[in-house]
Coordinates of C-alpha atoms in Angstrom, one line a residue:
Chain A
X1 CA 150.5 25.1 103.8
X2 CA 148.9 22.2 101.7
X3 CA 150.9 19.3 100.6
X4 CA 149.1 16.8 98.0
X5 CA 150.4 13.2 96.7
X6 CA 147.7 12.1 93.7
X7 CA 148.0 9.8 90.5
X8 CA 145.5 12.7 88.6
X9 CA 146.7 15.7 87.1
X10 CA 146.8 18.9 88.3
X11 CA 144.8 21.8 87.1
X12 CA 147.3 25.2 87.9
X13 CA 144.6 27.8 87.5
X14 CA 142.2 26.5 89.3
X15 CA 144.4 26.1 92.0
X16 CA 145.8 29.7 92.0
X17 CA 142.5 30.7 91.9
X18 CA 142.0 29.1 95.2
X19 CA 145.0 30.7 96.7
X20 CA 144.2 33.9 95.6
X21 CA 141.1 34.0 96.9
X22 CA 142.4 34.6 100.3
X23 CA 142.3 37.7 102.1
X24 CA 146.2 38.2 102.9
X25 CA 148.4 40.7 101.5
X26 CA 150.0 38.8 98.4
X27 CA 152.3 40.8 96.5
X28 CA 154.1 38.0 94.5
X29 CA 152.9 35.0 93.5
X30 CA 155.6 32.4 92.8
X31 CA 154.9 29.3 90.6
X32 CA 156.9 26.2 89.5
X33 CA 155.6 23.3 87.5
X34 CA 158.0 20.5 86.9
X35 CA 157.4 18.8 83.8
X36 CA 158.7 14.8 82.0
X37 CA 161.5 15.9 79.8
X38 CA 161.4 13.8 76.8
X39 CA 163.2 10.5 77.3
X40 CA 162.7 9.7 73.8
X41 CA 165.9 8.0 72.3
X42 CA 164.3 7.4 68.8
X43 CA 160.8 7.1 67.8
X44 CA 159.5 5.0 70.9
X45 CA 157.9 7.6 73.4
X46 CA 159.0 6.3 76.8
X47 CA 156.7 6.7 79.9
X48 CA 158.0 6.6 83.5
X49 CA 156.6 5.5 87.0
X50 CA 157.1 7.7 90.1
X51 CA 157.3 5.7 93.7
X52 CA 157.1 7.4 96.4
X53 CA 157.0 5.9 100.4
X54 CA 153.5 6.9 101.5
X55 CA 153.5 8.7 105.0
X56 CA 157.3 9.3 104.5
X57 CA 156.8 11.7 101.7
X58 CA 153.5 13.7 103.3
X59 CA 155.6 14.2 106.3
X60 CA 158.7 14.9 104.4
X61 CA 157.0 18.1 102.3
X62 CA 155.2 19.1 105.1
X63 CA 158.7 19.8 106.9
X64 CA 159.8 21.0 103.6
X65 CA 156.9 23.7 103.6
X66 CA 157.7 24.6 107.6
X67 CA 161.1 25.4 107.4
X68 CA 160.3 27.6 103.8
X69 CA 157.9 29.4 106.3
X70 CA 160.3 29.8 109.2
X71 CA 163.0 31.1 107.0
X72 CA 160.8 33.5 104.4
X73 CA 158.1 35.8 105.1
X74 CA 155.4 33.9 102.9
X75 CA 151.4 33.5 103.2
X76 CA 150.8 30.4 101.8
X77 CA 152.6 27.6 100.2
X78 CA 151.4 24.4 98.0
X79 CA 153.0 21.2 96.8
X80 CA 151.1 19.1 94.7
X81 CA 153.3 15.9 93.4
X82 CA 152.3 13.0 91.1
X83 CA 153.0 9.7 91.5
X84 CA 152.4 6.6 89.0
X85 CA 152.5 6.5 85.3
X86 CA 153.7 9.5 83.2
X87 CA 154.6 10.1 80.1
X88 CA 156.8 13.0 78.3
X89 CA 155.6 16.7 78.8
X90 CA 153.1 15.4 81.8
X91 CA 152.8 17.5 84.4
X92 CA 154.8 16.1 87.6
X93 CA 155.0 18.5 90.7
X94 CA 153.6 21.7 91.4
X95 CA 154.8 24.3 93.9
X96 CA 153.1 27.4 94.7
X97 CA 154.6 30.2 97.2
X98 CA 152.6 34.0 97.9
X99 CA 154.0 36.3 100.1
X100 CA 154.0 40.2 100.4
X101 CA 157.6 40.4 98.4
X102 CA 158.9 39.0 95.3
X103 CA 162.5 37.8 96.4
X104 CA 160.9 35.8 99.5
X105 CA 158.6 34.4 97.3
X106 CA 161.1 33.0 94.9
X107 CA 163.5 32.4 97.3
X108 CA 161.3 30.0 99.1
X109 CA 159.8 28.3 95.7
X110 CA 163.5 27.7 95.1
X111 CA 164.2 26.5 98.6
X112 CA 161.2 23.9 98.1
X113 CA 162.3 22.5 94.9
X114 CA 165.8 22.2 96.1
X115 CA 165.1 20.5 99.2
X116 CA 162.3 18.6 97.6
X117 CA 164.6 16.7 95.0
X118 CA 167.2 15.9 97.6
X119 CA 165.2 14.9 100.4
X120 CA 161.3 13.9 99.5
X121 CA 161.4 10.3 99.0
X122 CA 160.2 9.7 95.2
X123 CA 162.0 7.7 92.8
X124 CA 161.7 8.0 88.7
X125 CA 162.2 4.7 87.2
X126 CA 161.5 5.0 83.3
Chain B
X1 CA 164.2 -6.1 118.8
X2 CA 161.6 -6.0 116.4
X3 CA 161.6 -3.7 113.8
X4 CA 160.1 -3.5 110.3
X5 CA 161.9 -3.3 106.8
X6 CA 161.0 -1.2 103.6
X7 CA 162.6 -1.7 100.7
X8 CA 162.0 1.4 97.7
X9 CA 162.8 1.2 94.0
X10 CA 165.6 -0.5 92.8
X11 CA 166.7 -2.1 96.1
X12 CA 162.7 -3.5 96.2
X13 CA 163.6 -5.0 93.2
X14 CA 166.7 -6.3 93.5
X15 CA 165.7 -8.3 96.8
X16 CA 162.5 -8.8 95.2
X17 CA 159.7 -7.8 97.8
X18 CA 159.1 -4.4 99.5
X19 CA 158.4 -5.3 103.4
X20 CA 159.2 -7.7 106.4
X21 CA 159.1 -7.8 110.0
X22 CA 162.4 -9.0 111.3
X23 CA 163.7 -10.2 115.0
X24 CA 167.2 -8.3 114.8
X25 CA 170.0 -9.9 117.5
X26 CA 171.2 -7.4 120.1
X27 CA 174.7 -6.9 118.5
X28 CA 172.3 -4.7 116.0
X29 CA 172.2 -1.2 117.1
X30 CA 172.5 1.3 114.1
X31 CA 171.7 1.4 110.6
X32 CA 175.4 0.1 109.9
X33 CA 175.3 -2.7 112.1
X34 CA 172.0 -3.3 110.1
X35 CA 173.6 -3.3 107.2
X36 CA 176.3 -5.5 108.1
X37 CA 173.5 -8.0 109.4
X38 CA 171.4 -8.0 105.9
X39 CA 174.9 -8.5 103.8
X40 CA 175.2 -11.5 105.7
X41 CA 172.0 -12.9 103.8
X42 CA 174.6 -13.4 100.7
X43 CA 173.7 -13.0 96.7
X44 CA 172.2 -9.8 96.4
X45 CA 171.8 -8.6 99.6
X46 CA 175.9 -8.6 100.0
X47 CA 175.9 -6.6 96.5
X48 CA 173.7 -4.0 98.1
X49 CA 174.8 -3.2 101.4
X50 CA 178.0 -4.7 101.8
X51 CA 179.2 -2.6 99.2
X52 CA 180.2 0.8 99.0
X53 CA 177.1 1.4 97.1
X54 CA 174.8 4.9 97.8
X55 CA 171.8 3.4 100.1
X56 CA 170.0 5.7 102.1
X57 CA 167.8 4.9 105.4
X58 CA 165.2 6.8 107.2
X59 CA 163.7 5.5 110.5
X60 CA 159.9 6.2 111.0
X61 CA 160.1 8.4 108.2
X62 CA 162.8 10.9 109.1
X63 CA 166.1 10.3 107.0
X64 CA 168.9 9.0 108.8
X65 CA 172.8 8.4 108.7
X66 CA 175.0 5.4 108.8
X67 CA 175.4 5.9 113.4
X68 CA 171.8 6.7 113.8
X69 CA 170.4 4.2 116.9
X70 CA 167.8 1.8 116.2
X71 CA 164.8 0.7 118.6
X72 CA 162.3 -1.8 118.9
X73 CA 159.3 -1.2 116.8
X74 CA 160.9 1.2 114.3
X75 CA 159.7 1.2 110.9
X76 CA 163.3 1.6 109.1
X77 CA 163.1 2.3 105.1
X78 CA 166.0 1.6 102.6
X79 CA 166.0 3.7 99.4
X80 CA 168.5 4.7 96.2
X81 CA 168.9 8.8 96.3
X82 CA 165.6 10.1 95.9
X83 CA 164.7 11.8 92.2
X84 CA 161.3 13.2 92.6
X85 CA 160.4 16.5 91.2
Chain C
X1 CA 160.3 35.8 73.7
X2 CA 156.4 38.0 73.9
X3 CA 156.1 41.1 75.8
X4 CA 152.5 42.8 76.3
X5 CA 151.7 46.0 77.3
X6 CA 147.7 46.0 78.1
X7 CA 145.1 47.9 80.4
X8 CA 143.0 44.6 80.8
X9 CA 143.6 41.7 82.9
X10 CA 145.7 38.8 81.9
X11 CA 144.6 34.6 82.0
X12 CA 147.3 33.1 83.3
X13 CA 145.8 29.5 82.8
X14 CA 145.5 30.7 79.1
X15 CA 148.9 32.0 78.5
X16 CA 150.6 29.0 80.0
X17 CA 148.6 26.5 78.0
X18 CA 149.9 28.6 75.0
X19 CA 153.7 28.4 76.0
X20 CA 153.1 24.0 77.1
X21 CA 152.0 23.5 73.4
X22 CA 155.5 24.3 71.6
X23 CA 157.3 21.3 71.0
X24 CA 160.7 22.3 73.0
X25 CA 161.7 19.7 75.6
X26 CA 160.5 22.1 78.9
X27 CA 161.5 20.3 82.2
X28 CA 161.0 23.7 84.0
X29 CA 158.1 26.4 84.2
X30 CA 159.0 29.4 86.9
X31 CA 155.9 32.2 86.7
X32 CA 155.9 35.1 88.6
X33 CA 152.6 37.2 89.4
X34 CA 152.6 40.7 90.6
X35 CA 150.0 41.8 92.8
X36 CA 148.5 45.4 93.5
X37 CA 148.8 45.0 97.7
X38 CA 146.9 46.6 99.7
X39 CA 147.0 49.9 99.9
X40 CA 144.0 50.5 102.3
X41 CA 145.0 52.6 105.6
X42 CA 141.5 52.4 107.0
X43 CA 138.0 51.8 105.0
X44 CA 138.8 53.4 102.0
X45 CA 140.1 51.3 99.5
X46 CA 142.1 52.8 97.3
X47 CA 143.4 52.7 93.4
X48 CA 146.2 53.2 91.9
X49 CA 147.2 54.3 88.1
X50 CA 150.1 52.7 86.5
X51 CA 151.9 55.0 83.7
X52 CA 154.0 53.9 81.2
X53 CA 156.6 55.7 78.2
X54 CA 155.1 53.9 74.7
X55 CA 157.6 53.1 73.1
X56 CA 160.7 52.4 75.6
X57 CA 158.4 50.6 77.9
X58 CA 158.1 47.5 74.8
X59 CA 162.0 48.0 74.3
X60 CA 163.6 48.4 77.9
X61 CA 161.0 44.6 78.3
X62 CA 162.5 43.1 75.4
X63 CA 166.0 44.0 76.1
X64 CA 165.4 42.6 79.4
X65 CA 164.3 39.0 77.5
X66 CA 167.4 39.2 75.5
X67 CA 169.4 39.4 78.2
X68 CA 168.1 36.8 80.3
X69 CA 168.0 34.5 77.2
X70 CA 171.7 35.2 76.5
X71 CA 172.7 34.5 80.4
X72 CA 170.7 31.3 80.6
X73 CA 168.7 28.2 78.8
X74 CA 165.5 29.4 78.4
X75 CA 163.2 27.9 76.1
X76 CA 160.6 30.3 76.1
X77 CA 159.8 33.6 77.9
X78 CA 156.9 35.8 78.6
X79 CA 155.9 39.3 79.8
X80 CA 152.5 41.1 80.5
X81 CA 152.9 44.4 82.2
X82 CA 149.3 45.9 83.1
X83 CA 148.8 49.7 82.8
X84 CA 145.8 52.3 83.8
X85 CA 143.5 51.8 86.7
X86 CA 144.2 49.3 88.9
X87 CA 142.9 48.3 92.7
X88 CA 144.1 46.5 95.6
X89 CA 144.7 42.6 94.5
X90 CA 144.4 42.8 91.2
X91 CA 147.3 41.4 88.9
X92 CA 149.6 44.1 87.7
X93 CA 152.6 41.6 85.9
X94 CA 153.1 37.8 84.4
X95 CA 156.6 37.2 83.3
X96 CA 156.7 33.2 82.8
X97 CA 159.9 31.3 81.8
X98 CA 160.2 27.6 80.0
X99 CA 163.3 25.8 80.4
X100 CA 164.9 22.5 80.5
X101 CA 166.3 22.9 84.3
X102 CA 164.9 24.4 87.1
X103 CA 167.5 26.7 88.1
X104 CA 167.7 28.0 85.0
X105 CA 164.0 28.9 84.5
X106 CA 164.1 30.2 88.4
X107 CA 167.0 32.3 87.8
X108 CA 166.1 33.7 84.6
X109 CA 162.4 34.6 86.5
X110 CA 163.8 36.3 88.8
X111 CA 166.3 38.3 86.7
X112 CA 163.3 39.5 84.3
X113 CA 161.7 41.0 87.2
X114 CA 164.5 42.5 89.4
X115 CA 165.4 44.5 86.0
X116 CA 161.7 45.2 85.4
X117 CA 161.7 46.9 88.5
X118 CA 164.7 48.8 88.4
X119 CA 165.1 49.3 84.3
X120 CA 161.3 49.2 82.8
X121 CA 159.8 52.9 82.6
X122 CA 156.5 52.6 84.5
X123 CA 155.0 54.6 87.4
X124 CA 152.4 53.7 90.0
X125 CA 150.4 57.0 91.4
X126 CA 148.3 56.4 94.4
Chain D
X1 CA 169.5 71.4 67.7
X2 CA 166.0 70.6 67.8
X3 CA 165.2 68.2 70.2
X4 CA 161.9 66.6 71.5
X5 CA 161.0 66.3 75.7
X6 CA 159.1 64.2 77.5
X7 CA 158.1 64.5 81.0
X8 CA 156.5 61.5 82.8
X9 CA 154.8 60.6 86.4
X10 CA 155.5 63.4 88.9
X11 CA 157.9 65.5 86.8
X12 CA 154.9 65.7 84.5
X13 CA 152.6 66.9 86.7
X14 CA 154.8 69.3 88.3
X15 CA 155.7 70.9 84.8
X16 CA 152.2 70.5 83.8
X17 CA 152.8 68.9 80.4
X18 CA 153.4 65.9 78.8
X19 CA 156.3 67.2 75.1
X20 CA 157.4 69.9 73.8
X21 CA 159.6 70.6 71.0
X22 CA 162.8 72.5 72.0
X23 CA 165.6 74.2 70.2
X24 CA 168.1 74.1 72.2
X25 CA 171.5 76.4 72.3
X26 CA 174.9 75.0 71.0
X27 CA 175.9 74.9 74.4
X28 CA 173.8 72.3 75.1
X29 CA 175.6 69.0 74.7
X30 CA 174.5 66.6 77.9
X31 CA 171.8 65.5 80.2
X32 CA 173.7 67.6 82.4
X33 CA 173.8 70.7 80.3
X34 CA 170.1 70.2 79.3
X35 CA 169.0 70.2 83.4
X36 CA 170.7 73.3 83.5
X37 CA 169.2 75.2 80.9
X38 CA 165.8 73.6 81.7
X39 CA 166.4 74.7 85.9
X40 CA 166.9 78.6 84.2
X41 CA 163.3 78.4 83.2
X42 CA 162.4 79.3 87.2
X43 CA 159.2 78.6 89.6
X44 CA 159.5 74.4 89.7
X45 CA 161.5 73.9 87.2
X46 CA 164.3 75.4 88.8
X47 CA 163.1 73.3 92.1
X48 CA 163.2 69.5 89.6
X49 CA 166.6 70.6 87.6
X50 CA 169.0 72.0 89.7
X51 CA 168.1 70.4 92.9
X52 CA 169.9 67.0 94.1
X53 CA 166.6 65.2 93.0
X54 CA 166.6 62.0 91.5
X55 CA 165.4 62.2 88.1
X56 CA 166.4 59.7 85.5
X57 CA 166.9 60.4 81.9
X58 CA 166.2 58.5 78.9
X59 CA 167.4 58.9 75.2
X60 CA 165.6 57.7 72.1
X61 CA 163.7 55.0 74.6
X62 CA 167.3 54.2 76.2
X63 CA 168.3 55.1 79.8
X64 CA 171.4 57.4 80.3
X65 CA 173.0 59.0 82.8
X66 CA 174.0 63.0 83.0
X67 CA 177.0 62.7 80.8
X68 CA 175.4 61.0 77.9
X69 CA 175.6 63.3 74.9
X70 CA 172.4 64.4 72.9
X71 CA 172.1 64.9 69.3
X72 CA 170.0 66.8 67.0
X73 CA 166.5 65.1 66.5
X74 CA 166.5 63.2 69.6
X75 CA 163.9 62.1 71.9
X76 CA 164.8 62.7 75.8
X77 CA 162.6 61.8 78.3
X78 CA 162.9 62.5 82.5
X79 CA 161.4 60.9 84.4
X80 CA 161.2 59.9 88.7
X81 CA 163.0 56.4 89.4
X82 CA 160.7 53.5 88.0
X83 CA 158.1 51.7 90.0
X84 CA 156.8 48.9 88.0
X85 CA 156.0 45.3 88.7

């Protein structure tokens, strides 16, 4: 149950390698990484900003990541999201579920995203 | 009662600065009596929330409706529809 | 649209850097990692053999890509299927989908590896 | 018709081999026919074929189910249900 607001990228290997190196019983591993679609109209490569409302949006995904756990038999979850200047194909938010069973897993990696877009207070403006 | 304001994104830049601590009279007790009171302010403040226009509000960081009660010393946030991810 | 069949391990860091350098216009990656669990009833930790058909095992997977692809957007899609020796923790399947919308990708994921299971011709002996 | 068998996972084991090449009698003609004439061959083969155990079938790399009709030169395969992933 980690939730992580940052400007850097994120490096996805290194950090399913941290949540692998735990001693539960994982049987799936469920991964999304949400990436800029290309705004590009023409030639001219756009880059967007991401605001978010600090405080709001730690508490926000950390009720996003308790009520995954209360519904879904899962181990661990993460939710790393990105915030300030990005441009096409950057990496914006990851979210990373493990749980003994496959369908719990993506059910509650899809429950996250779904509830994170609607309810997590970040706003795109390109 | 005291409260604070928070403006996000494009209502932050329509009104042009993203905080402020205002002294609300006691005929404001929800978020739509709040409303109501910042329309008052006229130019773009009417345009925002005197319209019918998609605002929402969260008080001390848990998203709210349009009857939720206001108290002294709440932080109280106005946003567009969030578009993270 | 890749399926592997292989006894080593698979870099999942690796293969998603490989699939984030074509030029379609991803918004979406869903990856799904299959875990050996553990099998252990006491001390002993045990192993387990995957077995496979050669042959059907490559086409029941790529049938499985087709259809996905034809039921959704999907940009991209990838499948490594571990066989031989394996123990307890150690990755068994990737399947990794690119797409331009999340519920696409995450429905597509999900597809590949409910079929897998029921469809793909591999055994696990304890 | 000649045909070729494959036995996989526990069926394997239990017949003790992996192929064989089979001619096969004209009367012959399904998955169904085939479990028949196999189950005559005694000991455990009569216990895999003509029990109610699951056993799945497979045609030139394609799974069928007992009425699926086999052809000269084919490849059929049983095999327990699959436990991948």
């Amino acid at each position: 149950m980690t939730v992580r607001i940052q400007t850097e990228d994120f490096d996805v290997a290194a950090e399913l390698a941290t949540l692998k190196s735990s001693k539960a019983d994982v049987g799936a591993i469920v991964t999304f990484i949400g990436m800029v679609r290309d705004l590009d109209d023409g030639d001219i490569v756009k880059t967007l900003t991401l605001e978010h409302y600090p405080g709001m949006t730690e508490k926000s995904l950390s009720a996003i990541e308790q009520e995954a756990k209360s519904r879904w038999n899962i181990n661990q979850s993460l939710i790393i999201h990105r915030v300030g200047a990005l441009k096409p194909s950057d990496q914006i938010v990851l979210v990373v579920v493990t749980s003994p069973h496959r369908a719990e897993a993506f059910a509650a990696c899809e429950f996250i995203m779904d509830y994170l877009k609607t309810k997590a207070p970040f706003w795109k403006k390109e | 009662m005291n409260i604070k304001i928070l403006y996000f994104a494009r209502i932050k830049e329509s009104v042009n600065y993203s905080t402020e601590d205002v002294l609300l009279p006691s005929s404001v007790k929800t978020i739509t009596d709040l409303k109501d009171y910042l329309a008052q302010r006229g130019d773009v403040w009417t345009d925002l929330f005197s319209t019918q226009q998609t605002i929402r509000a969260a008080i001390n960081h848990e998203l709210v409706d349009n009857i939720a009660a206001i108290h002294d010393g709440d932080e109280v946030a106005f946003f567009p529809p969030v578009t993270g991810g």
